[in-house]
CSV table of C-alpha atoms and ligand atoms in Angstrom, one decimal:
chain,number,residue,atom,x,y,z
A,1,MET,CA,0.0,0.0,0.0
A,2,ARG,CA,1.3,3.5,-0.9
A,3,GLN,CA,2.0,5.6,2.2
A,4,GLN,CA,0.1,8.9,2.0
A,5,SER,CA,-0.1,10.0,5.6
A,6,HIS,CA,1.4,13.3,4.7
A,7,LEU,CA,-1.8,14.0,2.6
A,8,PHE,CA,-4.2,13.4,5.5
A,9,LYS,CA,-5.8,16.8,5.5
A,10,GLU,CA,-6.6,16.6,1.8
A,11,THR,CA,-7.8,12.9,1.9
A,12,ALA,CA,-9.9,13.6,5.0
A,13,LYS,CA,-11.6,16.5,3.2
A,14,GLN,CA,-12.4,14.3,0.2
A,15,ALA,CA,-13.7,11.6,2.5
A,16,LEU,CA,-16.0,14.1,4.3
A,17,ALA,CA,-17.5,15.1,1.0
A,18,ASP,CA,-18.4,11.5,0.1
A,19,PRO,CA,-22.0,10.7,1.1
A,20,THR,CA,-21.8,7.0,0.2
A,21,LEU,CA,-18.8,6.6,2.4
A,22,LYS,CA,-20.7,8.2,5.2
A,23,ILE,CA,-23.5,5.7,4.8
A,24,ALA,CA,-21.1,2.7,4.8
A,25,LEU,CA,-19.3,3.9,7.9
A,26,ASN,CA,-22.4,4.8,9.9
A,27,ARG,CA,-24.0,1.5,9.1
A,28,THR,CA,-21.0,-0.6,10.2
A,29,THR,CA,-19.5,1.3,13.1
A,30,GLY,CA,-22.9,1.9,14.7
A,31,LEU,CA,-23.7,-1.8,14.5
A,32,LEU,CA,-20.3,-2.9,15.9
A,33,GLN,CA,-20.6,-0.5,18.8
A,34,ARG,CA,-24.0,-1.8,19.7
A,35,ARG,CA,-23.0,-5.4,19.4
A,36,ARG,CA,-19.8,-4.9,21.5
A,37,ALA,CA,-21.7,-3.1,24.2
A,38,GLN,CA,-24.2,-6.0,24.4
A,39,VAL,CA,-21.7,-8.8,24.6
A,40,ILE,CA,-19.6,-7.0,27.2
A,41,ASP,CA,-22.7,-6.5,29.3
A,42,GLU,CA,-23.3,-10.2,29.1
A,43,PHE,CA,-19.7,-11.1,30.1
A,44,PRO,CA,-19.5,-10.6,33.9
A,45,GLU,CA,-15.7,-11.4,34.0
A,46,TYR,CA,-14.9,-8.8,31.4
A,47,ALA,CA,-12.9,-6.5,33.7
A,48,GLU,CA,-11.0,-9.5,35.1
A,49,ALA,CA,-10.2,-10.9,31.7
A,50,ARG,CA,-9.1,-7.5,30.5
A,51,ALA,CA,-6.7,-7.0,33.4
A,52,ALA,CA,-5.4,-10.6,32.9
A,53,ALA,CA,-4.8,-9.9,29.2
A,54,GLU,CA,-2.9,-6.7,30.0
A,55,LYS,CA,-0.8,-8.6,32.6
A,56,ILE,CA,0.0,-11.5,30.2
A,57,LYS,CA,1.1,-9.2,27.4
A,58,THR,CA,3.2,-7.0,29.7
A,59,HIS,CA,4.9,-10.0,31.1
A,60,THR,CA,5.5,-11.5,27.6
A,61,LEU,CA,7.0,-8.2,26.4
A,62,GLU,CA,9.3,-8.0,29.4
A,63,HIS,CA,10.6,-11.5,28.5
A,64,MET,CA,10.3,-11.2,24.8
A,65,ALA,CA,13.8,-12.7,24.0
A,66,HIS,CA,13.1,-15.8,26.1
A,67,TYR,CA,9.7,-16.5,24.6
A,68,LEU,CA,10.8,-15.9,21.1
A,69,ALA,CA,13.6,-18.4,21.5
A,70,GLN,CA,11.2,-20.9,23.1
A,71,PHE,CA,8.7,-20.4,20.3
A,72,GLU,CA,11.4,-20.9,17.6
A,73,ALA,CA,12.8,-24.1,19.2
A,74,ASN,CA,9.3,-25.6,19.6
A,75,ALA,CA,8.1,-24.6,16.1
A,76,ILE,CA,11.2,-26.3,14.6
A,77,ALA,CA,10.7,-29.4,16.8
A,78,ALA,CA,7.2,-29.6,15.4
A,79,GLY,CA,8.6,-29.6,11.9
A,80,ALA,CA,8.2,-25.9,10.8
A,81,GLN,CA,11.0,-23.7,9.4
A,82,VAL,CA,11.4,-20.3,11.1
A,83,HIS,CA,12.7,-17.2,9.3
A,84,TRP,CA,13.5,-13.9,10.8
A,85,ALA,CA,13.0,-10.6,9.0
A,86,ARG,CA,14.1,-7.2,10.3
A,87,THR,CA,12.4,-5.1,7.7
A,88,PRO,CA,9.2,-5.4,5.5
A,89,LYS,CA,11.4,-5.8,2.4
A,90,GLU,CA,13.3,-8.7,4.0
A,91,ALA,CA,10.0,-10.3,5.0
A,92,SER,CA,8.5,-10.1,1.6
A,93,GLU,CA,11.7,-11.3,-0.1
A,94,ILE,CA,11.7,-14.4,2.2
A,95,VAL,CA,8.1,-15.2,1.2
A,96,ILE,CA,8.8,-14.8,-2.5
A,97,ARG,CA,11.9,-17.0,-2.2
A,98,ILE,CA,9.8,-19.7,-0.5
A,99,CYS,CA,7.1,-19.4,-3.2
A,100,ARG,CA,9.7,-19.7,-5.9
A,101,GLU,CA,11.3,-22.8,-4.3
A,102,ALA,CA,7.9,-24.3,-4.2
A,103,GLY,CA,7.5,-23.5,-7.9
A,104,ALA,CA,4.3,-21.5,-7.1
A,105,THR,CA,2.4,-19.7,-9.8
A,106,SER,CA,-0.6,-19.0,-7.5
A,107,ALA,CA,-1.0,-18.3,-3.8
A,108,THR,CA,-4.2,-18.1,-1.7
A,109,ARG,CA,-4.0,-15.7,1.1
A,110,VAL,CA,-5.9,-15.2,4.4
A,111,LYS,CA,-6.4,-11.6,5.5
A,112,SER,CA,-3.4,-10.4,7.5
A,113,MET,CA,-2.5,-6.9,8.3
A,114,LEU,CA,1.1,-8.0,8.7
A,115,GLY,CA,1.0,-9.1,5.0
A,116,GLU,CA,-0.1,-5.5,4.1
A,117,GLU,CA,2.5,-4.1,6.4
A,118,ILE,CA,5.3,-5.9,4.6
A,119,GLY,CA,3.8,-5.1,1.1
A,120,LEU,CA,3.1,-8.7,0.3
A,121,PRO,CA,0.3,-8.1,-2.3
A,122,ASP,CA,2.6,-5.9,-4.4
A,123,ALA,CA,5.6,-8.3,-3.9
A,124,LEU,CA,3.5,-11.3,-5.1
A,125,SER,CA,2.3,-9.5,-8.3
A,126,GLU,CA,5.8,-8.2,-9.1
A,127,ALA,CA,7.0,-11.8,-8.8
A,128,GLY,CA,4.3,-12.9,-11.2
A,129,ILE,CA,2.5,-15.0,-8.6
A,130,GLU,CA,-1.3,-14.9,-8.9
A,131,ARG,CA,-2.7,-13.7,-5.5
A,132,VAL,CA,-6.1,-15.0,-4.5
A,133,GLU,CA,-7.6,-13.2,-1.4
A,134,THR,CA,-9.9,-15.7,0.3
A,135,ASP,CA,-11.5,-13.6,3.0
A,136,LEU,CA,-14.8,-12.2,1.6
A,137,ALA,CA,-14.0,-8.6,2.4
A,138,GLU,CA,-10.4,-8.9,1.0
A,139,HIS,CA,-11.9,-10.5,-2.1
A,140,ILE,CA,-14.1,-7.5,-2.5
A,141,ILE,CA,-11.3,-5.0,-2.2
A,142,GLN,CA,-9.0,-7.1,-4.5
A,143,LEU,CA,-11.7,-6.9,-7.2
A,144,ALA,CA,-12.2,-3.2,-6.5
A,145,GLY,CA,-8.4,-2.5,-6.5
A,146,ASP,CA,-8.7,-0.8,-3.1
A,147,PRO,CA,-6.4,-1.2,-0.1
A,148,PRO,CA,-8.1,-2.3,3.2
A,149,SER,CA,-9.8,0.5,5.1
A,150,HIS,CA,-10.2,-1.3,8.5
A,151,ILE,CA,-8.0,-4.0,10.2
A,152,VAL,CA,-10.9,-6.4,10.8
A,153,MET,CA,-13.4,-5.3,8.1
A,154,PRO,CA,-11.2,-4.3,5.2
A,155,ALA,CA,-14.2,-3.4,3.0
A,156,MET,CA,-15.9,-1.2,5.5
A,157,HIS,CA,-15.9,1.7,3.1
A,158,LYS,CA,-18.2,-0.2,0.7
A,159,THR,CA,-21.9,-0.4,0.9
A,160,HIS,CA,-23.7,-3.7,0.2
A,161,GLU,CA,-25.2,-2.1,-2.9
A,162,GLN,CA,-21.7,-1.2,-4.2
A,163,VAL,CA,-20.5,-4.8,-3.6
A,164,ALA,CA,-23.5,-6.2,-5.6
A,165,GLU,CA,-22.6,-4.0,-8.5
A,166,LEU,CA,-18.9,-5.0,-8.3
A,167,PHE,CA,-19.7,-8.7,-8.3
A,168,ARG,CA,-22.1,-8.3,-11.3
A,169,GLU,CA,-19.2,-6.7,-13.2
A,170,LYS,CA,-16.3,-9.0,-12.1
A,171,HIS,CA,-17.7,-12.4,-11.3
A,172,ALA,CA,-18.0,-15.2,-13.9
A,173,GLU,CA,-21.4,-16.3,-12.6
A,174,PRO,CA,-22.8,-13.5,-10.5
A,175,SER,CA,-26.0,-14.1,-8.6
A,176,GLU,CA,-29.3,-12.7,-9.8
A,177,ASP,CA,-30.2,-11.3,-6.4
A,178,ASP,CA,-28.4,-8.6,-4.3
A,179,ASP,CA,-29.1,-10.0,-0.9
A,180,VAL,CA,-26.1,-10.9,1.3
A,181,THR,CA,-26.6,-14.7,1.0
A,182,SER,CA,-26.6,-14.5,-2.8
A,183,LEU,CA,-23.5,-12.3,-2.8
A,184,VAL,CA,-21.7,-14.8,-0.5
A,185,GLU,CA,-22.7,-17.6,-2.8
A,186,SER,CA,-21.4,-15.7,-5.8
A,187,ALA,CA,-18.0,-15.2,-4.1
A,188,ARG,CA,-17.9,-18.9,-3.1
A,189,ARG,CA,-18.4,-20.0,-6.7
A,190,GLU,CA,-15.6,-17.7,-7.8
A,191,LEU,CA,-13.2,-18.8,-5.1
A,192,ARG,CA,-13.8,-22.5,-4.5
A,193,GLN,CA,-11.7,-23.8,-7.4
A,194,LYS,CA,-8.9,-21.4,-6.6
A,195,PHE,CA,-8.6,-22.7,-3.1
A,196,LEU,CA,-8.0,-26.2,-4.5
A,197,GLY,CA,-5.6,-25.2,-7.2
A,198,ALA,CA,-3.2,-23.0,-5.2
A,199,ASP,CA,0.4,-23.9,-4.9
A,200,VAL,CA,1.0,-22.0,-1.6
A,201,GLY,CA,-1.3,-20.8,1.2
A,202,ILE,CA,-0.3,-17.7,3.1
A,203,SER,CA,-1.7,-16.8,6.4
A,204,GLY,CA,-1.0,-14.4,9.3
A,205,ALA,CA,-1.3,-15.5,12.9
A,206,ASN,CA,-3.5,-14.1,15.7
A,207,PHE,CA,-1.2,-15.6,18.3
A,208,LEU,CA,2.1,-17.5,18.5
A,209,ILE,CA,2.3,-19.9,21.4
A,210,ALA,CA,5.7,-20.2,22.8
A,211,GLU,CA,5.2,-23.4,24.9
A,212,ASN,CA,4.5,-25.6,21.8
A,213,GLY,CA,5.4,-23.5,18.7
A,214,SER,CA,1.8,-23.4,17.5
A,215,ILE,CA,0.2,-20.6,15.6
A,216,VAL,CA,-3.5,-19.6,16.0
A,217,THR,CA,-5.8,-18.2,13.4
A,218,VAL,CA,-9.2,-16.8,14.0
A,219,THR,CA,-11.8,-16.3,11.2
A,220,ASN,CA,-15.5,-16.3,10.7
A,221,GLU,CA,-15.5,-17.8,7.2
A,222,GLY,CA,-13.3,-20.9,7.6
A,223,ASN,CA,-11.1,-19.5,4.8
A,224,ALA,CA,-7.9,-19.9,6.8
A,225,GLU,CA,-8.4,-23.7,7.0
A,226,LEU,CA,-9.2,-23.8,3.3
A,227,THR,CA,-6.2,-21.6,2.4
A,228,VAL,CA,-3.5,-23.5,4.3
A,229,THR,CA,-4.7,-27.1,4.2
A,230,PRO,CA,-4.8,-28.1,0.4
A,231,PRO,CA,-1.5,-26.5,-0.8
A,232,LYS,CA,1.8,-28.2,-0.2
A,233,THR,CA,3.3,-25.2,1.4
A,234,HIS,CA,1.9,-23.0,4.2
A,235,ILE,CA,3.7,-19.7,4.9
A,236,VAL,CA,2.8,-17.7,8.0
A,237,THR,CA,3.9,-14.1,8.4
A,238,ALA,CA,3.6,-12.7,11.9
A,239,GLY,CA,4.8,-9.8,14.0
A,240,ILE,CA,7.0,-10.8,16.9
A,241,GLU,CA,4.5,-9.2,19.4
A,242,LYS,CA,2.0,-11.9,18.6
A,243,LEU,CA,3.6,-14.1,21.2
A,244,VAL,CA,1.9,-15.5,24.2
A,245,PRO,CA,3.6,-17.9,26.7
A,246,SER,CA,1.1,-20.8,26.7
A,247,LEU,CA,-2.2,-22.3,25.4
A,248,ALA,CA,-3.9,-21.3,28.6
A,249,HIS,CA,-2.8,-17.7,28.0
A,250,ALA,CA,-4.1,-17.7,24.4
A,251,THR,CA,-7.6,-18.6,25.6
A,252,VAL,CA,-7.8,-15.4,27.7
A,253,PHE,CA,-7.3,-13.4,24.5
A,254,LEU,CA,-9.7,-15.5,22.5
A,255,ARG,CA,-12.4,-14.6,24.9
A,256,LEU,CA,-11.7,-10.9,24.4
A,257,LEU,CA,-10.8,-10.7,20.8
A,258,SER,CA,-14.1,-11.5,19.1
A,259,ARG,CA,-16.1,-9.6,21.7
A,260,ALA,CA,-14.1,-6.5,21.1
A,261,ALA,CA,-13.8,-6.9,17.3
A,262,ILE,CA,-17.3,-7.9,16.1
A,263,GLY,CA,-19.4,-8.1,19.3
A,264,ALA,CA,-19.6,-12.0,19.2
A,265,GLU,CA,-18.8,-14.3,22.1
A,266,ILE,CA,-16.5,-16.4,19.9
A,267,THR,CA,-15.5,-16.5,16.3
A,268,GLN,CA,-16.7,-19.4,14.1
A,269,TYR,CA,-13.3,-20.9,13.4
A,270,THR,CA,-10.3,-20.9,15.8
A,271,THR,CA,-7.5,-23.1,14.6
A,272,PHE,CA,-4.2,-24.1,16.1
A,273,TYR,CA,-1.5,-25.2,13.7
A,274,ASN,CA,1.4,-27.1,15.0
A,275,GLY,CA,3.9,-27.9,12.3
A,276,PRO,CA,3.2,-29.3,8.8
A,277,LYS,CA,1.4,-32.6,8.0
A,278,ARG,CA,2.7,-35.6,10.0
A,279,LYS,CA,3.0,-39.1,8.6
A,280,ASP,CA,-0.4,-40.3,9.6
A,281,ASP,CA,-2.3,-37.1,9.0
A,282,ALA,CA,-5.1,-37.2,6.4
A,283,ASP,CA,-4.3,-33.8,5.0
A,284,GLY,CA,-2.2,-30.6,5.6
A,285,PRO,CA,0.8,-28.9,4.0
A,286,GLU,CA,4.1,-30.7,3.5
A,287,GLN,CA,6.0,-27.6,4.5
A,288,MET,CA,5.3,-24.9,7.0
A,289,HIS,CA,7.4,-21.7,7.1
A,290,ILE,CA,7.0,-19.1,9.8
A,291,VAL,CA,8.3,-15.6,9.0
A,292,LEU,CA,8.8,-13.5,12.2
A,293,VAL,CA,8.9,-9.8,11.4
A,294,ASP,CA,10.4,-7.0,13.5
A,295,ASN,CA,9.8,-3.8,11.5
A,296,HIS,CA,10.6,-1.4,14.4
A,297,ARG,CA,8.9,-3.5,17.1
A,298,THR,CA,12.2,-4.0,19.1
A,299,GLU,CA,12.7,-0.2,19.0
A,300,MET,CA,9.1,0.2,20.3
A,301,LEU,CA,9.9,-2.4,23.0
A,302,GLY,CA,12.6,-0.1,24.4
A,303,SER,CA,10.5,3.1,24.2
A,304,PHE,CA,7.4,4.8,25.6
A,305,LEU,CA,5.5,3.0,22.8
A,306,ARG,CA,6.0,-0.4,24.4
A,307,PRO,CA,2.3,-0.7,25.5
A,308,MET,CA,1.3,-0.5,21.8
A,309,LEU,CA,2.9,-4.0,21.4
A,310,ARG,CA,0.0,-5.4,23.5
A,311,CYS,CA,-2.4,-4.7,20.6
A,312,ILE,CA,-4.3,-7.8,19.4
A,313,ARG,CA,-5.6,-6.0,16.3
A,314,CYS,CA,-9.3,-6.1,17.3
A,315,GLY,CA,-10.2,-2.8,15.7
A,316,ALA,CA,-12.5,-1.7,18.6
A,317,CYS,CA,-10.6,1.6,18.9
A,318,MET,CA,-11.4,2.6,15.4
A,319,ASN,CA,-15.0,1.4,15.6
A,320,HIS,CA,-15.4,3.9,18.5
A,321,CYS,CA,-13.3,6.8,17.1
A,322,PRO,CA,-15.3,9.8,15.9
A,323,VAL,CA,-12.5,10.8,13.5
A,324,TYR,CA,-12.4,7.3,12.0
A,325,ALA,CA,-16.2,7.2,11.8
A,326,SER,CA,-16.1,10.5,9.8
A,327,VAL,CA,-13.3,10.0,7.4
A,328,GLY,CA,-12.9,6.2,7.2
A,329,GLY,CA,-9.6,4.2,6.9
A,330,HIS,CA,-8.2,5.3,3.6
A,331,ALA,CA,-7.9,8.9,4.6
A,332,TYR,CA,-5.1,7.9,7.0
A,333,GLY,CA,-3.0,6.9,4.0
A,334,ALA,CA,-1.4,4.0,6.0
A,335,VAL,CA,-1.8,0.3,6.6
A,336,TYR,CA,-3.1,0.8,10.1
A,337,PRO,CA,-5.8,3.5,10.4
A,338,GLY,CA,-7.7,5.0,13.4
A,339,PRO,CA,-6.2,5.5,16.8
A,340,MET,CA,-3.9,2.5,16.9
A,341,GLY,CA,-2.6,3.4,13.4
A,342,SER,CA,-2.0,6.9,14.5
A,343,VAL,CA,0.5,5.5,17.1
A,344,LEU,CA,1.9,2.6,15.0
A,345,THR,CA,2.5,4.5,11.8
A,346,PRO,CA,4.8,7.1,13.2
A,347,ALA,CA,6.6,4.4,15.1
A,348,MET,CA,7.1,2.3,12.0
A,349,ARG,CA,8.0,5.3,9.8
A,350,ASP,CA,9.0,8.7,11.0
A,351,LEU,CA,7.4,11.6,12.9
A,352,LYS,CA,7.7,14.0,9.9
A,353,SER,CA,5.8,12.2,7.1
A,354,THR,CA,3.1,11.1,9.6
A,355,LYS,CA,2.8,14.3,11.5
A,356,HIS,CA,-1.0,14.8,10.9
A,357,LEU,CA,-1.9,11.4,12.4
A,358,PRO,CA,-1.3,12.0,16.1
A,359,ASN,CA,-3.3,15.2,15.7
A,360,ALA,CA,-6.2,13.5,14.0
A,361,CYS,CA,-7.7,12.8,17.5
A,362,THR,CA,-10.0,14.7,19.9
A,363,LEU,CA,-8.4,12.9,22.9
A,364,ASN,CA,-11.9,11.9,24.0
A,365,GLY,CA,-10.5,8.6,25.4
A,366,ARG,CA,-13.1,6.2,24.0
A,367,CYS,CA,-10.4,4.2,22.3
A,368,LYS,CA,-8.6,3.4,25.5
A,369,GLU,CA,-11.9,2.7,27.3
A,370,VAL,CA,-12.9,0.0,24.7
A,371,CYS,CA,-9.4,-1.5,24.2
A,372,PRO,CA,-9.4,-5.1,25.5
A,373,VAL,CA,-5.8,-4.8,26.6
A,374,ASN,CA,-6.1,-1.3,28.0
A,375,ILE,CA,-3.6,0.4,25.8
A,376,PRO,CA,-3.2,4.1,26.7
A,377,LEU,CA,-3.7,5.3,23.2
A,378,THR,CA,-4.5,8.9,24.0
A,379,ASP,CA,-1.4,9.2,26.3
A,380,MET,CA,0.8,7.9,23.5
A,381,LEU,CA,-0.8,10.3,21.0
A,382,ARG,CA,-0.2,13.2,23.3
A,383,SER,CA,3.5,12.1,23.8
A,384,LEU,CA,3.9,11.9,20.0
A,385,ARG,CA,2.5,15.4,19.7
A,386,ALA,CA,5.0,16.6,22.3
A,387,ARG,CA,7.8,14.9,20.4
A,388,GLN,CA,6.6,16.6,17.2
A,389,HIS,CA,6.8,19.9,19.0
A,390,ASP,CA,10.3,19.2,20.3
A,391,ALA,CA,11.3,18.3,16.7
A,392,GLY,CA,10.0,21.6,15.4
A,393,LEU,CA,7.2,20.0,13.4
A,394,THR,CA,4.3,21.9,15.0
A,395,PRO,CA,2.9,24.6,12.6
A,396,PRO,CA,3.9,28.2,13.7
A,397,VAL,CA,0.3,29.3,14.3
A,398,THR,CA,-0.3,26.3,16.7
A,399,LYS,CA,3.0,26.9,18.4
A,400,TRP,CA,2.2,30.6,19.1
A,401,ALA,CA,-1.4,29.8,20.1
A,402,LEU,CA,-0.1,27.2,22.6
A,403,ARG,CA,2.5,29.6,23.9
A,404,GLY,CA,-0.2,32.3,24.3
A,405,TRP,CA,-2.5,29.9,26.1
A,406,GLY,CA,0.3,28.7,28.4
A,407,TRP,CA,1.1,32.3,29.3
A,408,LEU,CA,-2.6,33.0,30.1
A,409,ALA,CA,-3.1,29.7,32.0
A,410,ARG,CA,-0.3,30.7,34.4
A,411,ARG,CA,-2.3,33.9,35.3
A,412,PRO,CA,-5.6,32.5,36.7
A,413,LYS,CA,-7.3,35.9,37.3
A,414,LEU,CA,-6.6,37.1,33.9
A,415,TYR,CA,-7.5,33.7,32.4
A,416,HIS,CA,-10.9,33.8,34.1
A,417,ARG,CA,-11.6,37.3,32.8
A,418,VAL,CA,-10.5,36.5,29.2
A,419,THR,CA,-12.5,33.2,29.1
A,420,GLY,CA,-15.5,35.0,30.7
A,421,LEU,CA,-15.3,37.7,28.0
A,422,ALA,CA,-15.0,35.0,25.2
A,423,VAL,CA,-18.1,33.2,26.5
A,424,PHE,CA,-20.0,36.5,26.6
A,425,VAL,CA,-19.0,37.4,23.0
A,426,MET,CA,-20.0,33.9,21.8
A,427,ARG,CA,-23.4,34.1,23.4
A,428,VAL,CA,-24.1,37.5,21.8
A,429,TRP,CA,-22.8,36.2,18.5
A,430,SER,CA,-25.1,33.2,18.6
A,431,MET,CA,-28.1,35.5,19.1
A,432,ASN,CA,-29.6,32.9,21.4
A,433,LYS,CA,-30.2,30.4,18.6
A,434,GLY,CA,-28.4,27.6,20.5
A,435,ARG,CA,-25.7,27.3,17.9
A,436,ILE,CA,-23.1,29.3,16.0
A,437,ARG,CA,-22.8,28.7,12.2
A,438,ARG,CA,-19.8,30.9,11.6
A,439,PHE,CA,-17.3,32.4,13.9
A,440,PRO,CA,-14.1,34.4,13.1
A,441,MET,CA,-11.0,32.2,13.1
A,442,ALA,CA,-13.0,29.1,13.6
A,443,GLY,CA,-13.7,28.4,10.0
A,444,ASN,CA,-12.1,25.0,10.0
A,445,TRP,CA,-14.6,23.9,12.7
A,446,THR,CA,-17.7,25.6,11.4
A,447,ARG,CA,-17.2,24.5,7.8
A,448,HIS,CA,-18.4,21.0,8.8
A,449,ARG,CA,-20.4,21.5,11.9
A,450,ASP,CA,-22.0,24.2,14.2
A,451,LEU,CA,-20.4,25.4,17.4
A,452,PRO,CA,-22.8,25.0,20.3
A,453,GLN,CA,-23.9,28.2,22.1
A,454,PRO,CA,-21.9,28.3,25.4
A,455,GLU,CA,-23.7,28.1,28.7
A,456,LEU,CA,-24.3,31.2,30.7
A,457,GLY,CA,-20.8,31.9,32.2
A,458,THR,CA,-17.6,29.9,32.4
A,459,PHE,CA,-17.3,26.6,34.2
A,460,MET,CA,-16.0,28.3,37.3
A,461,GLN,CA,-18.7,31.0,37.2
A,462,GLN,CA,-21.4,28.3,37.0
A,463,TYR,CA,-19.7,26.3,39.7
A,464,LYS,CA,-19.7,29.3,42.1
A,465,ARG,CA,-23.3,30.1,41.3
A,466,ARG,CA,-24.3,26.5,42.1
A,467,GLN,CA,-22.4,26.6,45.3
A,468,GLY,CA,-24.2,29.9,46.2
A,469,LYS,CA,-20.9,31.8,46.4
B,1,SF4,S1,-5.3,-0.7,20.2
B,1,SF4,FE1,-6.6,-1.9,21.5
B,1,SF4,S2,-8.7,-1.5,20.6
B,1,SF4,FE2,-7.2,-0.8,19.1
B,1,SF4,S3,-6.9,-2.6,17.7
B,1,SF4,FE3,-5.3,-2.7,19.3
B,1,SF4,S4,-6.2,-4.0,20.9
B,1,SF4,FE4,-7.9,-3.4,19.6
């Protein structure tokens, strides 16, 4: 995927002007929020499970070297081959080399954001290997030529009506009807033979289990099993932070992941793979390769961004983010959108080319509240802003405004007078209509929404009034 984070302001503006995108985002984020709230309500041990998950990840990250070595030894003992990649380029080169050694002309692929991170779709097409995306949403965006716009629902930017039109245009035998079941059947007809004919199956991993060298995939469509079982070679690409010490630990995350991601108690398919096919196995790949990718993760491990490595890629933070819900995932111009992406992208690239991302946030804190591993996303976004400021990347207007505000905030009496005056002016300006449609120097805000009319007096004035002072 082409990195375009530096164009965030332009791409966000385009997204805000797209009414169909608005419909698609509202439908799905709203549904996911309601479903998540319901299953969390029905899960009395949620707080305990969340605290346990945070503790397990924190412990694993503290002992990363130990668990990585343990995972590698056990995966090799189970018959897999383990490869290490420092950069995305190294990782995709390893995958292509394995494909070539297997004589592959086609590869089926299960949705994996790590695959996007290392640029695997482009690397496969440059190597002349046909790529078949087997996840329904990935199939949709492959046909449309779009990058994913969400880490769990990559086609979130498309409406059901757009998908029906796309299938009619691209499928060999499209369904007559446009209902969801018919669309799924149409995709199944298109994909089924490709599953069986692929030379290599490529998957990601939701978890890597150190105690036995297994990898775990979680899907709702069963496409992971169909992708990795028929071909002779199975390639797994995974970030090193996917480690958990044991099977028992993995189950804690499995209870949280689907609830946070799609508001379901459990996903339809959870599969544990331990090495390639054994002598007496009825099916399975003859070779299993696991490519472990760093891509700045060890740097994050030693920095203030370490908590970000707890992320289990559930997508709940973006489903609850008002900025994501307004502009969608493509506007971020990066593999990982939303709040988690606004932390990860600068960490994996640089502060300068991604400078808009940590600022694309209202710091309302909903992302942290819904995160199943309690990642302090807003704290990290604030720290990234502070680092941008120290690196001289803050625009001069913002810098002077902050300096002025800091000067004023250190003089409480003057501060109260100035804010009191501002409230008075805004109330007069609103002409008691309850909202302000235009306000000098607030054009960026009022272009897309109204400013509410302020209450009578500042917070402190109202507080004193209520206290009868
Ligand atoms: S940061 Fe938290 S909420 Fe966001 S994707 Fe990662 S685990 Fe899920």
